[in-house]
């Protein structure tokens, strides 16, 4: 984990240093980018030297079907053997299942990222059909940073606000561009190295079972293959909510390239520090405190949903841990409060996006496309055998804790009761008495009364530590319930950015505490059922990008880039709102970007859209509309000609044309307005 720690700190602190230098210097330059990368490299060396990763005894999670040990008696291996094995470097990587998963991950990474963005003749193309809009936005942000825009920047896709996006990984790629690393090469190598980091992080957190769980997540959708005999991304259908994490999130949501390995590194660190047998001998834990703090506190700059999930894990550690754990968690969260608040304020336009967290129970169960006739049908179609297996795991761990007496923890039950009571009281205050919040209120009061009675008879449990599976599964349940009860984005499906962490938390314990205890043939059969649907969809998704999807004509993009090079980087353009507009792909600011991006960021743009239409059609009052939208330049190209065919284009007579060509023309409104 030393190399993983160093690599993540390099990305983390390079981006943070670049942000601070850009804010101080009113924009990034080649010098500030170089200083940021050098600073990140220096911190990476310190992280490598300070990270502790010795040979320890870890729970077996090294195979999707398990390694069956033979004994002289021929009996099934004991619980102790199923739980632990020596994890030396040679032993750790010798299993066939490790190399099988490594090959599959390499196939996915090479296909997805070597053709992430590529040149085909005179066209720029992409491989993933999911990535046309997302990658265009990331290119816009990278180019926007490279252009030297003042940080934190105004939104390049919305005229009346700051950037509402956790763009840390795009800022890192911008630093690479500023030191003359080609954009396409930077995107490709960032994706490949992030894939390697993610593979290793999953392996150390949940073994090869965890790697398979990431690559081949799925339910029953992929079994349509046996009817069609075609490799297609069956999980990509609009009626399926549990889509391929690798294809629809890891490749498209670039913040996850950093957030997933960083989050898994922190989970591994907390498990090793607080629950492994030699944790008491290493007071500081595997990671230096400053590395732990940096990864956690700056996470909102890269991925807000991962920050929420990690915070839920820390809260679970606090309420389920002993006094030593609570002290460490309190210090960590206290130290992270100011920097994390700073980063959240940046990416939420000074908390103006906070209204995106709304009460919306049911997730997508009531969605027109993804909803089903019943809850049971929804869960079984989307999650298949995973759904009952996880329920069995939770029941088994709970029963085992109850029998051993490890279930009782004052802080845990007090927190559950307080949250239940508080949620019910809030819902009643907002919407009035209804049966659902009334039931939760009664449940919360019952829990409060029960744990008060238990404390009086059993005494406090301040220094008691619950088992690791209870602690992490509690966090997983909390994350899942949050995603089911609240809406964290305008599109309900985006809650998966949070809910996948509940899935990641379950993986190591599902293997260790349930599947690994079964006989070898049963494990093989079960893993085939669990992963075959996701494997079919993954192969179908990887094949879907042949021969690629056109993003934009290179000659048009380069010509527009040359035309706007001399124009102020802070200037706002009026242009047709689309995801692959050449202005956006050159990092320039437009009045409105792609409506899908605006909607997912929770921006109500109806008034601005009406004003933009008035301007681009040349209707009466177009000058006033331009002034209201803070427009400096009007761009008139093929998108505008197609979508505003009846425009009178009065600016062609009354304003100065500052650039033109086969791609269109640009008109400067300033001389006339001035």
XYZ file of C-alpha atoms in Angstrom:
674
model
C 0.000 0.000 0.000
C 3.006 2.293 0.131
C 2.883 2.968 -3.617
C -0.882 3.445 -3.544
C -0.602 5.906 -0.675
C 2.148 7.828 -2.470
C 0.298 7.951 -5.784
C -2.952 9.175 -4.266
C -1.161 11.834 -2.232
C 0.604 12.979 -5.415
C -2.733 13.518 -7.167
C -4.387 14.902 -4.052
C -1.859 17.507 -3.018
C -0.872 18.429 -6.579
C -4.496 19.399 -7.183
C -4.832 21.169 -3.825
C -1.563 23.073 -4.294
C -2.599 23.947 -7.844
C -5.926 25.242 -6.564
C -4.296 27.416 -3.893
C -1.646 28.747 -6.283
C -4.320 29.435 -8.886
C -6.440 31.325 -6.368
C -3.437 33.349 -5.232
C -2.275 34.061 -8.786
C -5.724 34.702 -10.263
C -5.376 31.666 -12.510
C -3.020 28.832 -13.344
C 0.195 29.276 -15.304
C 2.868 26.853 -16.425
C 5.042 27.900 -13.470
C 2.288 27.423 -10.885
C 1.405 24.040 -12.404
C 5.036 22.949 -12.234
C 5.310 24.081 -8.606
C 2.101 22.237 -7.730
C 3.306 18.986 -9.306
C 6.716 19.254 -7.627
C 5.001 19.863 -4.277
C 2.740 16.873 -4.849
C 5.750 14.699 -5.700
C 7.551 15.771 -2.520
C 4.519 14.912 -0.393
C 4.220 11.591 -2.253
C 7.768 10.637 -1.246
C 6.950 11.485 2.370
C 3.759 9.405 2.180
C 5.652 6.430 0.755
C 8.238 6.565 3.523
C 5.627 7.013 6.243
C 3.135 4.325 5.188
C 3.382 1.064 7.128
C 2.459 -2.120 5.250
C 4.027 -5.106 6.984
C 3.055 -8.760 6.741
C -0.082 -9.203 8.827
C -2.712 -11.854 9.193
C -5.761 -10.915 7.170
C -9.129 -12.583 6.616
C -9.220 -14.769 3.542
C -10.824 -12.928 0.661
C -8.401 -13.882 -2.044
C -10.601 -15.745 -4.468
C -14.036 -15.483 -5.982
C -14.523 -19.181 -5.555
C -12.172 -19.844 -2.707
C -9.078 -21.912 -2.137
C -10.019 -25.252 -0.620
C -7.370 -26.618 1.687
C -6.923 -30.340 1.920
C -6.487 -31.867 5.327
C -5.533 -35.338 6.412
C -8.989 -35.927 7.769
C -10.602 -34.698 4.560
C -12.947 -32.560 6.602
C -14.054 -29.086 5.773
C -11.584 -26.433 6.918
C -12.156 -24.997 10.336
C -13.541 -21.568 11.022
C -10.091 -20.368 11.992
C -8.665 -21.526 8.673
C -11.519 -19.904 6.808
C -10.975 -16.652 8.630
C -7.239 -16.137 8.369
C -4.112 -16.978 6.450
C -0.642 -15.528 6.362
C -0.547 -12.710 3.826
C 3.089 -12.564 2.739
C 3.867 -10.793 -0.552
C 4.516 -14.058 -2.447
C 1.450 -15.802 -1.044
C -0.704 -12.762 -1.617
C -0.263 -12.806 -5.402
C 0.189 -16.493 -6.218
C -3.411 -17.581 -6.581
C -4.884 -18.252 -9.986
C -7.967 -16.220 -9.139
C -5.852 -13.140 -8.531
C -4.292 -13.377 -11.984
C -7.628 -14.154 -13.600
C -9.116 -10.987 -12.136
C -5.980 -9.034 -13.044
C -6.388 -10.068 -16.689
C -10.072 -9.140 -16.727
C -9.340 -5.780 -15.133
C -6.557 -5.144 -17.654
C -8.917 -5.925 -20.549
C -11.489 -3.514 -19.147
C -8.952 -0.761 -18.458
C -7.146 -0.970 -21.801
C -10.356 -1.061 -23.827
C -12.042 1.703 -21.830
C -9.167 4.155 -21.458
C -6.862 3.617 -24.441
C -9.897 4.451 -26.581
C -11.363 6.931 -24.106
C -10.721 9.775 -26.566
C -8.890 9.083 -29.786
C -8.217 10.420 -33.273
C -9.830 8.681 -36.229
C -8.956 10.525 -39.426
C -10.325 14.032 -39.067
C -12.597 13.161 -36.166
C -12.273 12.972 -32.418
C -14.069 9.854 -31.208
C -14.835 8.132 -27.926
C -15.390 4.470 -27.072
C -18.169 4.596 -24.495
C -21.723 5.528 -25.515
C -22.279 6.668 -21.919
C -19.437 9.159 -22.140
C -20.388 11.607 -24.895
C -21.862 14.178 -22.536
C -19.710 13.447 -19.477
C -16.328 13.477 -21.201
C -17.260 16.653 -23.061
C -17.910 18.365 -19.729
C -14.598 17.157 -18.305
C -12.719 18.421 -21.369
C -14.496 21.752 -20.935
C -13.357 22.008 -17.315
C -9.777 20.951 -18.082
C -9.467 23.465 -20.918
C -11.100 26.106 -18.747
C -8.433 25.655 -16.070
C -5.655 25.566 -18.690
C -6.856 28.863 -20.171
C -5.860 30.569 -16.928
C -9.346 31.370 -15.679
C -9.515 32.880 -12.188
C -10.022 30.209 -9.507
C -12.516 29.159 -8.224
C -14.001 29.715 -11.680
C -17.357 30.915 -12.849
C -19.329 28.084 -14.344
C -18.453 27.691 -18.025
C -21.944 26.305 -18.662
C -24.119 28.722 -16.650
C -23.880 32.475 -16.704
C -25.136 33.257 -13.197
C -23.055 31.132 -10.863
C -19.767 29.570 -9.897
C -18.758 26.092 -10.978
C -20.903 23.521 -9.144
C -18.817 20.437 -9.682
C -16.128 18.537 -7.731
C -13.493 19.056 -10.424
C -10.368 17.981 -8.528
C -9.339 15.298 -11.029
C -9.924 17.722 -13.919
C -7.738 20.261 -12.151
C -5.013 17.613 -11.921
C -5.280 16.879 -15.644
C -5.097 20.618 -16.311
C -1.795 20.743 -14.417
C -0.478 18.007 -16.706
C -1.603 19.947 -19.777
C 0.143 23.084 -18.541
C 3.469 21.235 -18.359
C 2.958 20.143 -21.973
C 1.490 16.684 -21.498
C -0.987 16.214 -24.331
C -4.644 16.222 -23.257
C -5.460 12.838 -24.777
C -2.322 11.206 -23.359
C -3.044 12.719 -19.959
C -6.609 11.388 -19.968
C -5.506 7.930 -21.093
C -2.661 7.543 -18.591
C -4.736 8.942 -15.741
C -7.392 6.325 -16.476
C -4.926 3.442 -16.788
C -3.018 4.273 -13.608
C -6.281 4.875 -11.729
C -7.466 1.449 -12.903
C -4.318 -0.169 -11.526
C -4.773 1.685 -8.231
C -8.438 0.675 -8.038
C -7.665 -2.979 -8.751
C -5.033 -3.096 -6.021
C -7.175 -1.173 -3.531
C -10.111 -3.543 -4.046
C -7.817 -6.537 -3.707
C -6.452 -5.323 -0.375
C -9.900 -4.362 0.913
C -11.980 -7.337 -0.247
C -9.694 -9.716 -2.132
C -10.355 -10.973 -5.623
C -13.997 -11.408 -4.652
C -14.110 -7.633 -4.217
C -12.409 -7.065 -7.574
C -14.991 -9.307 -9.237
C -17.760 -7.519 -7.355
C -16.617 -4.216 -8.830
C -16.104 -5.439 -12.401
C -19.097 -7.773 -12.658
C -21.759 -6.210 -10.461
C -25.194 -7.101 -11.725
C -28.439 -8.889 -11.096
C -30.636 -10.828 -13.491
C -30.559 -8.505 -16.523
C -27.559 -10.147 -18.181
C -29.255 -13.525 -18.321
C -31.127 -12.287 -21.400
C -27.978 -13.444 -23.174
C -29.259 -17.013 -23.070
C -32.278 -15.876 -25.075
C -30.534 -13.620 -27.597
C -27.060 -15.252 -27.618
C -25.596 -11.767 -28.057
C -23.086 -9.985 -25.831
C -24.841 -6.699 -25.076
C -24.877 -4.330 -22.131
C -28.215 -5.537 -20.811
C -27.733 -3.534 -17.616
C -27.512 -0.379 -19.717
C -31.201 -0.553 -20.591
C -33.229 2.358 -19.259
C -35.397 -0.002 -17.203
C -32.419 -1.221 -15.132
C -31.227 0.862 -12.169
C -28.252 -1.277 -11.032
C -26.041 -0.617 -14.030
C -22.419 -1.633 -14.493
C -20.333 0.388 -12.040
C -17.252 0.028 -14.210
C -18.903 1.174 -17.449
C -21.410 3.792 -16.323
C -19.600 5.331 -13.350
C -15.881 4.582 -13.216
C -15.264 5.496 -16.867
C -17.662 8.438 -17.036
C -17.520 9.999 -13.549
C -13.846 10.958 -13.569
C -13.866 11.943 -9.907
C -14.256 8.247 -9.075
C -10.878 7.517 -10.688
C -9.428 9.109 -7.568
C -12.252 8.681 -5.063
C -12.626 4.884 -5.244
C -8.969 3.951 -4.594
C -8.616 6.751 -2.030
C -11.788 5.711 -0.214
C -10.775 2.048 -0.200
C -7.330 2.965 1.106
C -8.950 4.776 4.035
C -11.295 1.844 4.716
C -8.346 -0.553 4.678
C -6.426 1.770 7.000
C -9.269 2.042 9.520
C -9.846 -1.707 9.519
C -6.148 -2.455 9.992
C -5.684 0.229 12.644
C -8.708 -0.548 14.777
C -9.504 -4.239 14.277
C -6.481 -6.263 13.207
C -4.698 -8.406 15.787
C -1.535 -6.296 15.816
C -3.302 -2.952 15.733
C -2.416 -2.299 19.351
C 1.273 -2.500 18.435
C 0.953 0.259 15.849
C -0.543 3.269 17.543
C -0.427 5.431 14.434
C -1.868 2.831 12.045
C -0.698 1.980 8.518
C -1.085 5.540 7.211
C 0.510 8.616 8.767
C -2.140 10.868 10.256
C -1.411 13.673 7.805
C -2.022 11.307 4.866
C -5.287 10.113 6.394
C -6.363 13.697 7.027
C -5.402 14.896 3.553
C -7.259 12.099 1.773
C -10.397 12.557 3.866
C -10.576 16.339 4.210
C -9.985 17.077 0.517
C -12.371 14.423 -0.786
C -15.161 16.977 -1.512
C -12.895 18.532 -4.143
C -12.918 15.206 -6.016
C -16.194 13.465 -5.140
C -18.772 14.730 -2.646
C -20.739 11.471 -2.421
C -17.610 9.560 -1.412
C -16.954 12.160 1.283
C -20.466 11.580 2.642
C -19.911 7.809 2.640
C -16.548 8.062 4.416
C -18.110 10.388 6.983
C -20.804 7.775 7.612
C -18.093 5.174 8.211
C -16.345 7.482 10.672
C -19.594 8.071 12.547
C -20.116 4.306 12.701
C -16.579 3.856 14.037
C -17.280 6.520 16.640
C -20.503 4.976 17.947
C -19.339 1.339 17.677
C -15.770 1.822 18.871
C -14.051 2.115 22.208
C -12.586 5.261 23.733
C -9.362 5.041 21.683
C -11.302 4.831 18.420
C -13.628 7.651 19.426
C -10.677 9.856 20.292
C -8.999 9.260 16.939
C -12.220 9.811 14.976
C -12.980 13.007 16.883
C -9.501 14.388 16.208
C -9.684 13.435 12.524
C -13.121 14.925 11.923
C -12.290 18.009 13.963
C -9.086 18.618 12.011
C -10.932 18.047 8.723
C -13.825 20.372 9.535
C -12.396 23.629 8.177
C -10.692 22.310 5.005
C -13.631 20.045 4.165
C -16.074 22.923 4.658
C -13.891 25.073 2.403
C -13.930 22.486 -0.390
C -17.662 21.835 -0.034
C -18.300 25.580 -0.289
C -16.204 25.742 -3.458
C -17.929 22.927 -5.315
C -21.453 23.907 -4.204
C -21.293 27.583 -5.246
C -21.054 28.709 -1.615
C -23.663 26.140 -0.503
C -26.246 27.326 -3.046
C -26.536 23.708 -4.200
C -27.465 22.484 -0.706
C -31.140 22.302 -1.687
C -30.270 19.245 -3.773
C -30.542 17.107 -0.618
C -34.272 16.467 -0.418
C -36.605 13.995 1.212
C -37.617 11.482 -1.459
C -38.222 7.970 -0.068
C -38.098 5.099 -2.498
C -35.056 5.984 -4.631
C -36.034 5.084 -8.255
C -38.686 2.542 -7.331
C -41.336 5.007 -8.515
C -39.425 6.092 -11.614
C -41.387 5.790 -14.860
C -38.659 3.757 -16.555
C -36.767 2.008 -13.759
C -39.639 1.314 -11.398
C -41.316 -2.093 -11.255
C -44.682 -3.502 -10.322
C -43.490 -4.401 -6.832
C -40.508 -3.809 -4.567
C -39.603 -7.494 -4.643
C -39.531 -7.566 -8.440
C -37.375 -4.432 -8.521
C -34.751 -5.848 -6.161
C -34.614 -9.284 -7.734
C -34.379 -8.015 -11.327
C -31.728 -5.432 -10.509
C -29.704 -7.301 -7.894
C -30.553 -10.948 -8.437
C -29.073 -13.260 -5.818
C -27.100 -10.411 -4.217
C -30.242 -9.122 -2.515
C -31.126 -12.267 -0.489
C -27.451 -13.055 0.181
C -26.836 -9.674 1.780
C -29.990 -10.048 3.878
C -28.745 -13.453 5.042
C -25.347 -11.934 5.878
C -26.925 -9.170 7.954
C -29.164 -11.622 9.786
C -26.297 -14.023 10.436
C -23.929 -11.333 11.738
C -26.664 -9.880 13.904
C -27.571 -13.285 15.328
C -23.928 -14.119 16.010
C -23.422 -10.808 17.784
C -26.577 -11.377 19.835
C -25.504 -14.854 20.927
C -22.036 -13.678 21.876
C -23.346 -10.639 23.728
C -21.491 -8.264 21.396
C -24.649 -6.676 20.047
C -25.188 -4.206 22.877
C -23.503 -0.821 22.598
C -25.031 2.203 24.276
C -23.742 4.685 21.699
C -24.976 2.641 18.725
C -28.525 2.212 19.948
C -28.659 5.775 21.232
C -27.607 7.072 17.824
C -30.138 4.905 15.989
C -32.905 5.983 18.340
C -31.972 9.661 18.144
C -31.791 9.633 14.338
C -35.101 7.792 14.052
C -36.787 10.175 16.466
C -35.246 13.254 14.830
C -36.211 12.190 11.305
C -39.785 11.470 12.341
C -40.093 14.752 14.244
C -38.725 16.694 11.258
C -41.143 15.039 8.829
C -44.100 15.739 11.116
C -43.017 19.382 11.467
C -42.736 19.778 7.690
C -45.728 17.813 6.423
C -47.937 17.331 9.459
C -48.951 14.084 11.179
C -48.974 11.122 8.806
C -48.819 7.415 9.472
C -45.270 6.922 8.165
C -43.481 9.541 10.319
C -45.748 8.650 13.230
C -44.551 5.045 13.037
C -40.925 6.188 12.986
C -41.603 8.479 15.939
C -43.062 5.606 17.936
C -40.133 3.391 16.959
C -37.630 6.039 18.021
C -39.319 6.540 21.379
C -39.409 2.769 21.920
C -35.700 2.465 21.180
C -34.920 5.352 23.519
C -36.901 3.740 26.336
C -35.309 0.336 25.666
C -31.697 1.478 25.766
C -32.321 3.606 28.900
C -33.680 0.473 30.580
C -30.712 -1.560 29.331
C -28.181 0.956 30.669
C -29.827 0.936 34.089
C -29.637 -2.857 34.291
C -26.464 -3.611 32.341
C -24.333 -0.555 32.898
C -22.590 1.704 30.346
C -20.400 0.387 27.521
C -18.060 3.327 26.918
C -14.951 1.204 26.416
C -16.545 -1.678 24.558
C -15.709 -2.182 20.876
C -18.124 -3.994 18.588
C -16.724 -6.476 16.012
C -15.496 -5.065 12.720
C -18.274 -6.651 10.665
C -20.926 -4.988 12.845
C -19.165 -1.634 12.603
C -18.732 -1.603 8.827
C -22.093 -3.209 8.082
C -23.759 -0.565 10.250
C -22.173 2.087 8.035
C -23.292 0.188 4.922
C -26.886 0.075 6.171
C -26.817 3.793 7.003
C -25.497 4.661 3.532
C -28.103 2.468 1.869
C -30.956 3.970 3.893
C -29.745 7.499 3.147
C -29.833 6.725 -0.567
C -33.298 5.211 -0.238
C -34.800 8.051 1.795
C -33.130 11.184 0.420
C -32.387 12.568 -3.011
C -28.791 13.759 -3.343
C -29.101 14.939 -6.937
C -31.822 16.054 -9.307
C -31.758 12.666 -11.021
C -32.572 9.945 -8.525
C -30.274 7.432 -10.228
C -27.297 9.578 -9.203
C -27.846 8.370 -5.634
C -25.858 5.333 -6.733
C -22.729 7.488 -6.448
C -23.335 7.225 -2.706
C -25.005 3.822 -2.488
C -22.156 1.959 -4.212
C -20.134 2.533 -1.044
C -22.638 0.491 0.936
C -22.045 -2.272 -1.614
C -18.257 -1.917 -1.353
C -18.449 -2.118 2.445
C -20.407 -5.377 2.309
C -18.116 -7.235 -0.126
C -15.320 -8.448 2.210
C -17.741 -9.613 4.885
C -20.081 -11.298 2.420
C -17.147 -13.432 1.325
C -15.457 -14.000 4.677
C -18.469 -14.537 6.901
C -20.784 -16.345 4.496
C -19.537 -17.638 1.143
C -16.046 -18.733 2.248
C -17.597 -21.088 4.796
C -19.284 -23.182 2.110
C -17.840 -26.157 0.254
C -15.829 -25.601 -2.906
C -18.492 -26.698 -5.469
C -21.098 -24.495 -3.792
C -18.777 -21.498 -3.895
C -18.064 -22.051 -7.583
C -21.748 -22.302 -8.464
C -22.669 -19.281 -6.375
C -19.955 -17.063 -7.860
C -21.010 -18.053 -11.377
C -24.562 -16.970 -10.582
C -23.414 -13.740 -8.915
C -20.965 -12.585 -11.566
C -22.016 -14.043 -14.923
C -24.744 -11.467 -15.577
C -22.370 -8.594 -14.874
C -19.631 -10.207 -16.969
C -21.964 -10.505 -19.964
C -23.001 -6.855 -19.647
C -19.388 -5.745 -19.242
C -18.324 -7.547 -22.416
C -21.304 -6.122 -24.264
C -20.499 -2.617 -23.095
C -16.848 -2.878 -24.086
C -17.826 -4.098 -27.556
C -20.431 -1.358 -28.012
C -17.822 1.279 -28.818
C -16.787 -0.220 -32.169
C -16.177 1.673 -34.447
C -16.559 4.553 -31.970
C -18.789 7.576 -31.502
C -17.946 10.918 -33.088
C -17.392 13.766 -30.676
C -16.383 16.571 -33.046
C -14.566 17.314 -36.286
C -10.934 18.119 -35.463
C -10.557 20.801 -38.144
C -13.618 22.629 -36.833
C -12.393 22.396 -33.242
C -8.891 23.633 -34.097
C -10.206 26.480 -36.246
C -12.483 27.716 -33.462
C -9.604 27.410 -30.988
C -7.424 29.572 -33.211
C -10.208 32.137 -33.619
C -10.832 32.566 -29.873
C -7.185 32.442 -28.795
C -6.831 36.232 -28.754
C -10.183 36.836 -27.034
C -10.434 37.366 -23.243
C -10.762 34.090 -21.323
C -13.358 35.607 -18.989
C -15.672 36.610 -21.849
C -19.061 34.935 -22.128
C -20.363 33.641 -25.482
C -23.919 33.229 -26.703
C -24.170 29.906 -28.531
C -26.520 26.976 -28.940
C -26.549 24.797 -25.786
C -25.073 21.397 -26.637
C -22.520 19.115 -25.008
C -19.928 19.093 -27.833
C -19.940 22.728 -28.884
C -16.432 23.738 -30.067
C -16.424 26.701 -27.687
C -16.938 24.409 -24.708
C -14.346 21.917 -25.914
C -11.913 24.848 -26.049
C -12.757 25.705 -22.428
C -14.671 28.894 -23.166
C -17.640 30.170 -21.169
C -21.084 30.114 -22.724
C -24.420 31.404 -21.471
C -25.872 27.911 -21.165
C -24.271 24.531 -21.647
C -25.901 21.198 -22.290
C -29.342 21.158 -20.584
C -28.691 17.688 -19.155
C -25.638 18.974 -17.285
C -27.535 21.999 -15.983
C -30.402 19.833 -14.787
C -28.188 17.364 -12.922
C -26.498 20.282 -11.148
C -29.908 21.486 -9.951
C -29.881 24.701 -11.977
C -33.217 26.222 -13.002
C -32.350 27.781 -16.333
C -35.799 28.447 -17.850
C -35.505 32.250 -17.778
C -31.983 32.213 -19.172
C -33.037 29.799 -21.910
C -35.868 32.101 -22.968
C -33.543 35.118 -23.070
C -30.959 33.154 -25.049
C -33.588 32.146 -27.605
C -34.670 35.781 -27.942
C -31.068 36.792 -28.551
C -30.172 34.033 -31.010
C -33.356 34.500 -33.052
C -32.661 38.219 -33.301
C -36.095 39.073 -31.918
C -37.074 42.496 -30.681
C -35.131 43.179 -27.486
C -32.184 40.988 -28.436
C -29.710 43.637 -27.246
C -31.360 43.818 -23.850
C -31.308 40.036 -23.660
C -27.574 40.052 -24.441
C -26.930 42.588 -21.691
C -29.026 40.628 -19.191
C -27.043 37.486 -20.028
C -23.682 39.305 -19.789
C -22.835 38.308 -23.347
C -19.668 39.714 -24.901
C -19.587 37.600 -28.088
C -22.149 35.890 -30.303
C -21.007 32.663 -31.924
C -22.770 31.715 -35.148
C -21.841 28.287 -36.500
C -23.421 25.119 -37.797
C -25.246 24.287 -34.531
C -26.746 27.764 -34.445
C -27.745 27.657 -38.120
C -29.470 24.318 -37.581
C -31.347 25.249 -34.409
C -32.178 28.903 -35.143
C -32.983 28.712 -38.884
C -35.370 31.675 -38.860
C -33.008 34.050 -37.039
C -32.779 37.549 -38.517
C -29.145 37.847 -37.285
C -29.188 41.634 -36.792
C -25.715 41.553 -35.185
C -24.178 40.890 -38.599
C -24.950 44.509 -39.492
C -24.668 46.309 -36.158
C -21.639 44.652 -34.525
C -18.020 43.919 -35.369
C -17.056 40.491 -36.670
C -13.846 39.378 -34.942
C -13.427 35.964 -36.537
C -14.885 33.882 -39.331
C -14.260 30.801 -41.445
C -15.893 27.642 -42.700
C -16.885 26.927 -39.094
C -18.936 30.154 -38.762
C -18.320 33.599 -37.294
C -17.894 35.441 -33.983
C -19.352 38.898 -33.343
C -18.235 41.312 -30.622
C -21.064 43.181 -28.911
C -18.826 45.464 -26.847
C -18.185 48.290 -29.334
C -21.895 48.759 -29.987
C -22.870 48.399 -26.325
C -20.076 50.634 -25.230
